[in-house]
GROMACS .gro file of N, CA and C in nm:
model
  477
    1UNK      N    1  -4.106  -6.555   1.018
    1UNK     CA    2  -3.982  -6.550   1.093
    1UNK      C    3  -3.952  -6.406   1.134
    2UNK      N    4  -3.878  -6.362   1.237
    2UNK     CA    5  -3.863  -6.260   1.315
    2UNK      C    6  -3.739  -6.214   1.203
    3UNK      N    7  -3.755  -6.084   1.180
    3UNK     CA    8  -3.609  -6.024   1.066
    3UNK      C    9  -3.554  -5.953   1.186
    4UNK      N   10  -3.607  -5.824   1.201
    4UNK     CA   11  -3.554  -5.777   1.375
    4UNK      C   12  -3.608  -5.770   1.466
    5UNK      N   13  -3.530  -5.818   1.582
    5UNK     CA   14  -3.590  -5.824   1.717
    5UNK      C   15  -3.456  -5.755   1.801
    6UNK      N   16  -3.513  -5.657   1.856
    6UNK     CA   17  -3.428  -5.564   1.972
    6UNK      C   18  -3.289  -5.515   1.859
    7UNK      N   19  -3.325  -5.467   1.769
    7UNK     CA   20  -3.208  -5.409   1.659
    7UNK      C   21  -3.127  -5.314   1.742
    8UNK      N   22  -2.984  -5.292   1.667
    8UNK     CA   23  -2.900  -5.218   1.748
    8UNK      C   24  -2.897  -5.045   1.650
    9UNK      N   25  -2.965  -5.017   1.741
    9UNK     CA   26  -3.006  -4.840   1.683
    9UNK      C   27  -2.881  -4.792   1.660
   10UNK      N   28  -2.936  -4.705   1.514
   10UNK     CA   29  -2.801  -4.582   1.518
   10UNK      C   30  -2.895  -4.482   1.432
   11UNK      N   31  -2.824  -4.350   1.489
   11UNK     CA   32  -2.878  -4.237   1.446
   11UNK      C   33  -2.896  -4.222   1.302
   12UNK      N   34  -3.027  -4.212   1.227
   12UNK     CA   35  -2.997  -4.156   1.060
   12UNK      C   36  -3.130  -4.030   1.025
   13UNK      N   37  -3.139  -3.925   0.991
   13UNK     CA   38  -3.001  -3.850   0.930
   13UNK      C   39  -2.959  -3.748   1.005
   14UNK      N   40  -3.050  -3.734   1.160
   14UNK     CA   41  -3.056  -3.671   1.230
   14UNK      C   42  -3.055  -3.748   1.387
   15UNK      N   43  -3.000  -3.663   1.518
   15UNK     CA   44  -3.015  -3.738   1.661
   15UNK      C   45  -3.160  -3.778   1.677
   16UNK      N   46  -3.220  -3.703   1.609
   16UNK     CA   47  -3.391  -3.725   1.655
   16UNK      C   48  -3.454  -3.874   1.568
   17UNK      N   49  -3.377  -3.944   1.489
   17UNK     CA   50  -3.445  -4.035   1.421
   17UNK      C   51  -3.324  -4.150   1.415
   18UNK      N   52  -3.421  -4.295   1.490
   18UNK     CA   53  -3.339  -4.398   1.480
   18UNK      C   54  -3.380  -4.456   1.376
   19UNK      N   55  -3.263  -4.536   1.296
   19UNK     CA   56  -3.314  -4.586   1.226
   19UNK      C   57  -3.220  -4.750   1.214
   20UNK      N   58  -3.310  -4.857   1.187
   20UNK     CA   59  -3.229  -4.966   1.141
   20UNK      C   60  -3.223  -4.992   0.988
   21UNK      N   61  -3.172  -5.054   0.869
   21UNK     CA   62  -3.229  -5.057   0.785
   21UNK      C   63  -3.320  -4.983   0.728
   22UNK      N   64  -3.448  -5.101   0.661
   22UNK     CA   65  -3.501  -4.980   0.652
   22UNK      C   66  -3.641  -4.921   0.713
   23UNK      N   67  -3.596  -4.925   0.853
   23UNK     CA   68  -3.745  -4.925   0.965
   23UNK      C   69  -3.658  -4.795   1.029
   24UNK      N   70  -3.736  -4.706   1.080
   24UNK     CA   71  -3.776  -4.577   1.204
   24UNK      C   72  -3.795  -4.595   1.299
   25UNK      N   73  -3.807  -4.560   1.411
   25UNK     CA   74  -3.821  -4.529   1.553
   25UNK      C   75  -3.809  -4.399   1.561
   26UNK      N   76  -3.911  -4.363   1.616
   26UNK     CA   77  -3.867  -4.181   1.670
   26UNK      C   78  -3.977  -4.205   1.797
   27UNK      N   79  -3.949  -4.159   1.927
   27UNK     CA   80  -4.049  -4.119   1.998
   27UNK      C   81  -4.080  -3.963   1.995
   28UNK      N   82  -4.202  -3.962   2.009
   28UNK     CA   83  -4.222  -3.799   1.986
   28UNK      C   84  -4.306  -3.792   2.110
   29UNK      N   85  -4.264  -3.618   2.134
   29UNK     CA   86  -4.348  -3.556   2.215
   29UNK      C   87  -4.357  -3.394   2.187
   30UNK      N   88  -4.486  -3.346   2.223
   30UNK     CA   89  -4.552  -3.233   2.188
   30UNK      C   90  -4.524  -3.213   2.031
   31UNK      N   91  -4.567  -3.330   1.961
   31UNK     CA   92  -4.531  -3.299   1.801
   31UNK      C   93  -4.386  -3.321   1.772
   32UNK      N   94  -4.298  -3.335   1.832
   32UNK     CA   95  -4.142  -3.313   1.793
   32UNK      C   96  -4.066  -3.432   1.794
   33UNK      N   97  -4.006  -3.550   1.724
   33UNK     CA   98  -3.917  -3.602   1.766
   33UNK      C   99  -3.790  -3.604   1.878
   34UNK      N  100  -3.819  -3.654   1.966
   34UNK     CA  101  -3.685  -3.636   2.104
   34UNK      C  102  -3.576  -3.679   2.044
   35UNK      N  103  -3.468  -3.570   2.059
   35UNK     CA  104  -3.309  -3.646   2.024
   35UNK      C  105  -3.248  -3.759   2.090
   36UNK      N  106  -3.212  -3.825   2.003
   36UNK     CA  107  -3.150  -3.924   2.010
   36UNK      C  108  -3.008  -3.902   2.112
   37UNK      N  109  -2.979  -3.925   2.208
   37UNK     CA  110  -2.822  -3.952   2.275
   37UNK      C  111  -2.804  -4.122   2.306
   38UNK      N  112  -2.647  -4.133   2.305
   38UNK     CA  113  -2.578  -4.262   2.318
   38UNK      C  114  -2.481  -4.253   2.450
   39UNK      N  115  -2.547  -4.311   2.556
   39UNK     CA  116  -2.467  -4.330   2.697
   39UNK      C  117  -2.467  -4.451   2.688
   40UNK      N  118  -2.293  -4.477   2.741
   40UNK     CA  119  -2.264  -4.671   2.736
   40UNK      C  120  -2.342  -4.682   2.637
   41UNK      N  121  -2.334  -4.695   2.540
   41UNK     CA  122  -2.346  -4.814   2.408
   41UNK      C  123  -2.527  -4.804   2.436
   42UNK      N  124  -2.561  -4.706   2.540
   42UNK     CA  125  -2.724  -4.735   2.474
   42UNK      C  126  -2.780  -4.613   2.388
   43UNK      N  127  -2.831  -4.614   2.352
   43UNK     CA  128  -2.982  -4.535   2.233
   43UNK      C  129  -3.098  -4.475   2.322
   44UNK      N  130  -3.077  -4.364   2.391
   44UNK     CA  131  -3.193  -4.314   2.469
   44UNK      C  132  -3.212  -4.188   2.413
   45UNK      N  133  -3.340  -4.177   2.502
   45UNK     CA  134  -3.426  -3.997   2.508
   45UNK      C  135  -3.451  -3.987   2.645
   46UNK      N  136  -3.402  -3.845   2.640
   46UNK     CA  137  -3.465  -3.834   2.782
   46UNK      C  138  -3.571  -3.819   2.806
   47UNK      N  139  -3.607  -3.863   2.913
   47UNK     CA  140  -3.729  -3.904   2.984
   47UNK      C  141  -3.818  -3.777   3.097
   48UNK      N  142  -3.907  -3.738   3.004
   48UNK     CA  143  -3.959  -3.567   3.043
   48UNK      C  144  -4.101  -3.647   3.186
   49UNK      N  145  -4.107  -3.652   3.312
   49UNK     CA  146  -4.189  -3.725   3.399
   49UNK      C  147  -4.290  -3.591   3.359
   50UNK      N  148  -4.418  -3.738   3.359
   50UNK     CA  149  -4.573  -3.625   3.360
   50UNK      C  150  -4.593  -3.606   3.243
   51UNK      N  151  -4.462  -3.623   3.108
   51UNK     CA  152  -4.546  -3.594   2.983
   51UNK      C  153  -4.579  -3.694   2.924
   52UNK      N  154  -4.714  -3.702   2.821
   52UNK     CA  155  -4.727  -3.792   2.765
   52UNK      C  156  -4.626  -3.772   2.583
   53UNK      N  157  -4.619  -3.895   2.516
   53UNK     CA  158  -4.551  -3.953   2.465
   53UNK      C  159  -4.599  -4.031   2.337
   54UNK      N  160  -4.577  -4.038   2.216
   54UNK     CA  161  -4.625  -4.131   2.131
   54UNK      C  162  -4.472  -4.213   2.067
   55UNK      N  163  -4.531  -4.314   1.997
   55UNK     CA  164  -4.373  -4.394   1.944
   55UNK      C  165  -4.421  -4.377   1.816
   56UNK      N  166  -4.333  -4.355   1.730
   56UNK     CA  167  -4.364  -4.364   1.523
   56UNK      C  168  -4.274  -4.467   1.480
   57UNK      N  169  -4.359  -4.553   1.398
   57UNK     CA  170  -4.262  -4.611   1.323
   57UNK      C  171  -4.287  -4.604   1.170
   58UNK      N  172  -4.167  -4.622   1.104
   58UNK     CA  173  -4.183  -4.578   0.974
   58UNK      C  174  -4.086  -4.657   0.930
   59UNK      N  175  -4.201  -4.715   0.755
   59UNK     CA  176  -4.103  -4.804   0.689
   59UNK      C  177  -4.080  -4.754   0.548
   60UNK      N  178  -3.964  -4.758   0.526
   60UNK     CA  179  -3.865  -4.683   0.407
   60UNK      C  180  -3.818  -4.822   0.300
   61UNK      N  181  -3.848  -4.884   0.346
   61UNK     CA  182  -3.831  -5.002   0.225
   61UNK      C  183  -3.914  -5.030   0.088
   62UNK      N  184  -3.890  -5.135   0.073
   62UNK     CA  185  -4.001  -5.145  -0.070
   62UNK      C  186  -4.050  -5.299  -0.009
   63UNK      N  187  -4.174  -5.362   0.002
   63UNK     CA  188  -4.181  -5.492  -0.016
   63UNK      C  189  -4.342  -5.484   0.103
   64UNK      N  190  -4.358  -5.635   0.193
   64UNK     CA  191  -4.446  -5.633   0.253
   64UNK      C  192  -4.394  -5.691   0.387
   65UNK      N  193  -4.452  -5.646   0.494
   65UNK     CA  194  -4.360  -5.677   0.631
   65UNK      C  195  -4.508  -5.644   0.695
   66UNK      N  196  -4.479  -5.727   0.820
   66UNK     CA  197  -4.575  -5.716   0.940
   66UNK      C  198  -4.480  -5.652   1.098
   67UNK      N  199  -4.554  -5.586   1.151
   67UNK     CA  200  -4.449  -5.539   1.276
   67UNK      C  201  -4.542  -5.495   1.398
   68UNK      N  202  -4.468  -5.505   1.495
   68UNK     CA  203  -4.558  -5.501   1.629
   68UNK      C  204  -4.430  -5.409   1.736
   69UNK      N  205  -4.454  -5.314   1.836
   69UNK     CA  206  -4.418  -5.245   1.951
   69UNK      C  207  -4.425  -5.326   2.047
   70UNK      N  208  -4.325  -5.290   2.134
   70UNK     CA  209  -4.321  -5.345   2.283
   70UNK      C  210  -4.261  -5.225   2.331
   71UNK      N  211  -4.286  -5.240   2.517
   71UNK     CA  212  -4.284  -5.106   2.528
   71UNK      C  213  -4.219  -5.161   2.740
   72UNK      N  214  -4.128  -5.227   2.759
   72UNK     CA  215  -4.052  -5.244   2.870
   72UNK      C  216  -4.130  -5.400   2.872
   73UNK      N  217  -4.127  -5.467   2.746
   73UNK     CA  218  -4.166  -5.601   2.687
   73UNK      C  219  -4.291  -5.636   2.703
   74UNK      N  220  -4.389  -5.556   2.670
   74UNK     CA  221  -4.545  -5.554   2.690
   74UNK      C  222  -4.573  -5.504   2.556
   75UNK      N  223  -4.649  -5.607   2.481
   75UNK     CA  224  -4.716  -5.580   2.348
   75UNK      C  225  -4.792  -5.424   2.378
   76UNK      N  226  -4.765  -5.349   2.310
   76UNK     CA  227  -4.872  -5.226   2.282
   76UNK      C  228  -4.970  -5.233   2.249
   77UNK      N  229  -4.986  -5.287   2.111
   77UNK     CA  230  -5.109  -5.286   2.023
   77UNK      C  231  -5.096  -5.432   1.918
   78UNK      N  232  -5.191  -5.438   1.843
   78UNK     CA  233  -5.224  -5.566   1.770
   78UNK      C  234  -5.087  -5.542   1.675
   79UNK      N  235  -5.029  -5.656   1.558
   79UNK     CA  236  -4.968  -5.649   1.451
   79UNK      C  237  -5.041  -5.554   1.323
   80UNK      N  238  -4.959  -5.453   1.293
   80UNK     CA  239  -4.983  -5.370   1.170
   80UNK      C  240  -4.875  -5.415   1.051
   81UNK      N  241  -4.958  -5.426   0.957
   81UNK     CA  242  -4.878  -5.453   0.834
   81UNK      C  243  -4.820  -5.349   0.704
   82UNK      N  244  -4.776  -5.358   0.619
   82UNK     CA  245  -4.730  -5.266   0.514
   82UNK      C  246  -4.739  -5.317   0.407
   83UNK      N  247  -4.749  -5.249   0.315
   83UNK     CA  248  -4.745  -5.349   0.187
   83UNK      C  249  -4.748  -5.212   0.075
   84UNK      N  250  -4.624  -5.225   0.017
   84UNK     CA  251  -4.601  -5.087  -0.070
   84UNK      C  252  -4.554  -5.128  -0.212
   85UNK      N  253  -4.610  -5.304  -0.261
   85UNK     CA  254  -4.619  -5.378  -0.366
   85UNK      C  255  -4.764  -5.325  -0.410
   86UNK      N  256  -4.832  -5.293  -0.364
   86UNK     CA  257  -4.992  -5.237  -0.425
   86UNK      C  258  -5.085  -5.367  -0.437
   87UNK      N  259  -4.990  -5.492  -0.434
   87UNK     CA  260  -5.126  -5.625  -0.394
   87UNK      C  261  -5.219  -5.616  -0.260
   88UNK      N  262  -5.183  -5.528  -0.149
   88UNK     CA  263  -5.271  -5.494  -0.073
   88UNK      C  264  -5.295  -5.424  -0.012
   89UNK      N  265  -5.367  -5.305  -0.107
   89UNK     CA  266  -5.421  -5.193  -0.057
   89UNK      C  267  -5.458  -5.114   0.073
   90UNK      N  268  -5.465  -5.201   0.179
   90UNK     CA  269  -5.548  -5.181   0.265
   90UNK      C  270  -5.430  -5.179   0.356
   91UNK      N  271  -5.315  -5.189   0.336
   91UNK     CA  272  -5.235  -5.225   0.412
   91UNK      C  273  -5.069  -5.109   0.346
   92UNK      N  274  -5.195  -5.046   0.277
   92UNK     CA  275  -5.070  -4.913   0.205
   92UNK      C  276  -4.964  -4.806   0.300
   93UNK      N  277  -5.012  -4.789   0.385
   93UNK     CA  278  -4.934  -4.719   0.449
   93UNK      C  279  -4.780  -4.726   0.511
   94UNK      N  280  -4.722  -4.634   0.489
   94UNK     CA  281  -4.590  -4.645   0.572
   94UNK      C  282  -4.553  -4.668   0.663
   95UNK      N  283  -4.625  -4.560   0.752
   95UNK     CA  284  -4.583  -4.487   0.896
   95UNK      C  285  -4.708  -4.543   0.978
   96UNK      N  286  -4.700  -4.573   1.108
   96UNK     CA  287  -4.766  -4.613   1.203
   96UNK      C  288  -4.755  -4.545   1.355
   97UNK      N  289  -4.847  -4.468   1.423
   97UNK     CA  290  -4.804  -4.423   1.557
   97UNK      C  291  -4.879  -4.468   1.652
   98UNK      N  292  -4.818  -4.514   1.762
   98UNK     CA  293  -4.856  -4.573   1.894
   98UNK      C  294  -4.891  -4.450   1.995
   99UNK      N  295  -5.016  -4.430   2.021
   99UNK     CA  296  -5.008  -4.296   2.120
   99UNK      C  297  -4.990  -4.375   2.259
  100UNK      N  298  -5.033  -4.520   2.276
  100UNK     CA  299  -5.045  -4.559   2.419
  100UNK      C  300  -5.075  -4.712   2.395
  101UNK      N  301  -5.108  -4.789   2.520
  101UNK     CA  302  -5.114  -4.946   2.504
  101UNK      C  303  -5.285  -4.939   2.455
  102UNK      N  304  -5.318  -5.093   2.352
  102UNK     CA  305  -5.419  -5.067   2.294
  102UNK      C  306  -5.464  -5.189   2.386
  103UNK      N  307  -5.603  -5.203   2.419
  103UNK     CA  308  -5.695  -5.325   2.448
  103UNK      C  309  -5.804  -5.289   2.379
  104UNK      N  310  -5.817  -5.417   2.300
  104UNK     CA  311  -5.889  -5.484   2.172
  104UNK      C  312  -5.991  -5.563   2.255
  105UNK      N  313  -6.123  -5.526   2.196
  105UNK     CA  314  -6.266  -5.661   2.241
  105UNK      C  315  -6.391  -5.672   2.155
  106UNK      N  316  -6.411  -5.745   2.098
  106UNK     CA  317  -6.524  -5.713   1.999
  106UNK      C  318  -6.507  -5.599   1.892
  107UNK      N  319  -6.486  -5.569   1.875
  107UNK     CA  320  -6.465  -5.469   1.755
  107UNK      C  321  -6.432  -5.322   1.853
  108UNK      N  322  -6.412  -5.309   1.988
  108UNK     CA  323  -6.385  -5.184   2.025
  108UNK      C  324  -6.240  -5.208   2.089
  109UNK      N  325  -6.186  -5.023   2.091
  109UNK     CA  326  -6.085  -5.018   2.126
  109UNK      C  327  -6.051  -4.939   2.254
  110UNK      N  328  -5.967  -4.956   2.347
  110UNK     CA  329  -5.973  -4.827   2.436
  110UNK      C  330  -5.772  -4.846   2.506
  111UNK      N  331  -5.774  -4.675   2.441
  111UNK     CA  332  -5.621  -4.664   2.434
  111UNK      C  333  -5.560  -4.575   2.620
  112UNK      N  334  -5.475  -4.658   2.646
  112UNK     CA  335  -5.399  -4.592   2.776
  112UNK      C  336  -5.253  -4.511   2.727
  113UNK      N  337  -5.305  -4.393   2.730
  113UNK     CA  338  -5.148  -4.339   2.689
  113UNK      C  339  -5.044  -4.352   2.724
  114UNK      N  340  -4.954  -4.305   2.687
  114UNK     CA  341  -4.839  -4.360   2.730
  114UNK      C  342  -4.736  -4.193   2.784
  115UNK      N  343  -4.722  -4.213   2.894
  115UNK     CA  344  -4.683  -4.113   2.981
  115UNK      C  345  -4.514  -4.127   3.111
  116UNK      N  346  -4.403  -4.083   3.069
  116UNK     CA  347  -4.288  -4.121   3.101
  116UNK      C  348  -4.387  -4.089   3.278
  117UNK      N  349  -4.280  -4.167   3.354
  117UNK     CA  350  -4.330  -4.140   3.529
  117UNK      C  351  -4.198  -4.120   3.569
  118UNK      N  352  -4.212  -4.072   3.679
  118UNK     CA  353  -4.090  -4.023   3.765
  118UNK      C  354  -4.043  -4.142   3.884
  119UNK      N  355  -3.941  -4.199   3.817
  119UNK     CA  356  -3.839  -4.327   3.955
  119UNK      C  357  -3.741  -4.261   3.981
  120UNK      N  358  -3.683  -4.369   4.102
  120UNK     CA  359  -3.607  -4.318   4.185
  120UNK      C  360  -3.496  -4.439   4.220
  121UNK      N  361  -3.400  -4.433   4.146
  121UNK     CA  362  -3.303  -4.509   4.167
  121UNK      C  363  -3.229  -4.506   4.229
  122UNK      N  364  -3.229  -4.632   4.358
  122UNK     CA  365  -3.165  -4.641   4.498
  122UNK      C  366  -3.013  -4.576   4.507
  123UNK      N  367  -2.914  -4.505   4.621
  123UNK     CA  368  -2.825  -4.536   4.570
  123UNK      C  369  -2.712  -4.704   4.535
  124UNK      N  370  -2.615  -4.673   4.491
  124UNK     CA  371  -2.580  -4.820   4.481
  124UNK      C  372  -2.602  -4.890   4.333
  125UNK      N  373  -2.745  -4.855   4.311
  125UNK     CA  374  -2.823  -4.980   4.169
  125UNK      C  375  -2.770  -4.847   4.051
  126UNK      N  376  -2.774  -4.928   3.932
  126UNK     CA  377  -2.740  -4.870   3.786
  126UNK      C  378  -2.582  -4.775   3.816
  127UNK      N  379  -2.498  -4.853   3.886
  127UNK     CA  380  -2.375  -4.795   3.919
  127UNK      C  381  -2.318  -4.635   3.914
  128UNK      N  382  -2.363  -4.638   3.970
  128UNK     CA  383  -2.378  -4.438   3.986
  128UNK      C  384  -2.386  -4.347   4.086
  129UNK      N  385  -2.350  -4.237   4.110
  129UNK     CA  386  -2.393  -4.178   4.225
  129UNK      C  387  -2.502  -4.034   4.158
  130UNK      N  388  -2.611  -4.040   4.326
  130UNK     CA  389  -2.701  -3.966   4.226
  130UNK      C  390  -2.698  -3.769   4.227
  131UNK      N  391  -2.724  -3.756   4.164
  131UNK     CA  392  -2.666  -3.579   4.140
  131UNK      C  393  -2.743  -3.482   4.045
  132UNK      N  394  -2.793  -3.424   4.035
  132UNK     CA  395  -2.909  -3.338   3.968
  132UNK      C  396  -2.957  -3.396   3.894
  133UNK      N  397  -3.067  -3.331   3.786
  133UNK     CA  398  -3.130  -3.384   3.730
  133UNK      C  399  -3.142  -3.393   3.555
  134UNK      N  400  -3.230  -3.442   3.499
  134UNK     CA  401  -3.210  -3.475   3.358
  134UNK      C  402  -3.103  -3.549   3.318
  135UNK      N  403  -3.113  -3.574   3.167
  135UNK     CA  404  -3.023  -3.697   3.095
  135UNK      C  405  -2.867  -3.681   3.155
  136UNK      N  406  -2.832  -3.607   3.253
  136UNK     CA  407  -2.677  -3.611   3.258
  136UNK      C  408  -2.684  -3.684   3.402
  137UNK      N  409  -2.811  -3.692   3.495
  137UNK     CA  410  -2.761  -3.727   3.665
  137UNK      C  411  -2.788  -3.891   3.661
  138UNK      N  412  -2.732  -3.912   3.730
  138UNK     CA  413  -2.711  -4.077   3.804
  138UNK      C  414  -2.758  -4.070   3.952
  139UNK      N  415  -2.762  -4.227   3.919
  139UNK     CA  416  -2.748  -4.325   3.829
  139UNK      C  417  -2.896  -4.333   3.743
  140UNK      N  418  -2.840  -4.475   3.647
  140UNK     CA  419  -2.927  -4.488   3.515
  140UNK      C  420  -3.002  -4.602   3.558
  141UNK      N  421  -3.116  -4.621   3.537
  141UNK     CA  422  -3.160  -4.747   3.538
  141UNK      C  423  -3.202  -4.816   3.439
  142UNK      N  424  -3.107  -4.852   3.340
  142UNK     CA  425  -3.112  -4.924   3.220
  142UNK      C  426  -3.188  -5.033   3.172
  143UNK      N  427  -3.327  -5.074   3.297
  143UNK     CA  428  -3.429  -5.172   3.291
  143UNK      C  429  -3.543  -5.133   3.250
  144UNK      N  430  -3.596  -5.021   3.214
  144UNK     CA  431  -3.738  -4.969   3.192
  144UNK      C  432  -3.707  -4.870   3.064
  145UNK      N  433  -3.813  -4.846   3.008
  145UNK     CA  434  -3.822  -4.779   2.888
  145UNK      C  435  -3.758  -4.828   2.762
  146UNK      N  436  -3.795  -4.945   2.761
  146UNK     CA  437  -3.692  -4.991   2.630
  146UNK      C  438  -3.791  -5.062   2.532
  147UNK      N  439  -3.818  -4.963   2.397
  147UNK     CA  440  -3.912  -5.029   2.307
  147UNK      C  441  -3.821  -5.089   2.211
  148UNK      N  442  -3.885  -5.172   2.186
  148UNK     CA  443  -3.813  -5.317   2.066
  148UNK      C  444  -3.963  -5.312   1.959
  149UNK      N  445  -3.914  -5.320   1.849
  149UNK     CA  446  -3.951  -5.314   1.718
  149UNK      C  447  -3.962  -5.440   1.677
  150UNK      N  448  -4.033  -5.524   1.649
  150UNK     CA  449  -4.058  -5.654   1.589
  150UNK      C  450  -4.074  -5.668   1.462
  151UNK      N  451  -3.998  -5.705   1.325
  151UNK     CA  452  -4.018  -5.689   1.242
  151UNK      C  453  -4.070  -5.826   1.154
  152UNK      N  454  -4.134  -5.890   1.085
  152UNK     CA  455  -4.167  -6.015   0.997
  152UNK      C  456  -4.176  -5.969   0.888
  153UNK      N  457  -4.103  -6.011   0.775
  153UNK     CA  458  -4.142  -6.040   0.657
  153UNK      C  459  -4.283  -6.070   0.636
  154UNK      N  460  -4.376  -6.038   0.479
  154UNK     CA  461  -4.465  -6.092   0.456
  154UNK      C  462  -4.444  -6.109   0.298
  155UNK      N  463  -4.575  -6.177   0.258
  155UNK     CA  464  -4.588  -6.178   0.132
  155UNK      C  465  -4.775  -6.207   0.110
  156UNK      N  466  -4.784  -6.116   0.023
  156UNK     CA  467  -4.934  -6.100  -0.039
  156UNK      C  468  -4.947  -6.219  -0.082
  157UNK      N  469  -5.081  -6.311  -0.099
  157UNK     CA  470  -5.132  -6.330  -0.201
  157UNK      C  471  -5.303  -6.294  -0.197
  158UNK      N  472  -5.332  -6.299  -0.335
  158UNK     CA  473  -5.479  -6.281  -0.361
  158UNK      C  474  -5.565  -6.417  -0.312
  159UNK      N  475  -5.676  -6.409  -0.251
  159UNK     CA  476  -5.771  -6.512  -0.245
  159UNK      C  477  -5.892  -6.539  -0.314
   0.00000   0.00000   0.00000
């Protein structure tokens, strides 16, 4: 069963790190977590065109969970699991980073990074008028760039 799907972010302990419970989101770039700002009730970063980009997620809980990225509702990469009960080793880790969308075939992988692009929002659309640049000019177009965190419960057993 789905625990979160499209969770409602809030900053913890810093602008640079979302957190729900007990799951992470940070997008990073050039090594750094991007700060977190809240326009209208949303949870963004600004959006640097031409750079590339990775997403982190990180789990702070205790137990075993499965979780998957979407990335403007396009699977990224396969389901990664956790498991910090020690019944499955292989699946020890915390933290997970997405550098780009993955395609999987036979045992190979080949990754497309993931790189903000530069749009151009008509005037009129995302209710705004438009006026210089970066996180302060309008309008917004509140339809693209929106990663959702998929979270499932799991539970080990031995076979």
């Amino acid at each position: 069963s789905v625990v979160g799907e499209r969770p409602v972010l809030r900053p913890w302990p810093s602008a640079g790190m979302v957190r729900q419970g007990d799951w992470e989101l940070q997008v990073i770039l050039n090594g750094e977590a991007q700060p977190e700002h809240v326009i209208d009730g949303h949870h963004i970063v600004e959006a640097r065109p031409g750079a590339k980009f990775s997403i982190e997620v990180t789990f702070h809980g205790e137990g075993t969970c499965a979780f998957d990225v979407e990335l403007d509702g396009k699977k990224v990469d396969a389901m990664h699991a956790v498991d910090t009960t020690g019944q499955a080793p292989r699946m020890a880790g915390r933290k997970h980073i997405y550098a780009g969308f993955v395609k999987r075939n036979e045992g190979q992988a080949i990754t497309s990074e993931f790189q903000y692009s530069h749009t151009r929002v008509e005037e009129g659309e995302g209710g705004g008028e438009g006026a210089g640049s970066g996180i302060a000019s309008a309008p917004v177009d509140w339809s693209r760039g929106i990663i959702t965190l998929r979270v499932r419960q799991g539970y080990a057993f031995e076979v």
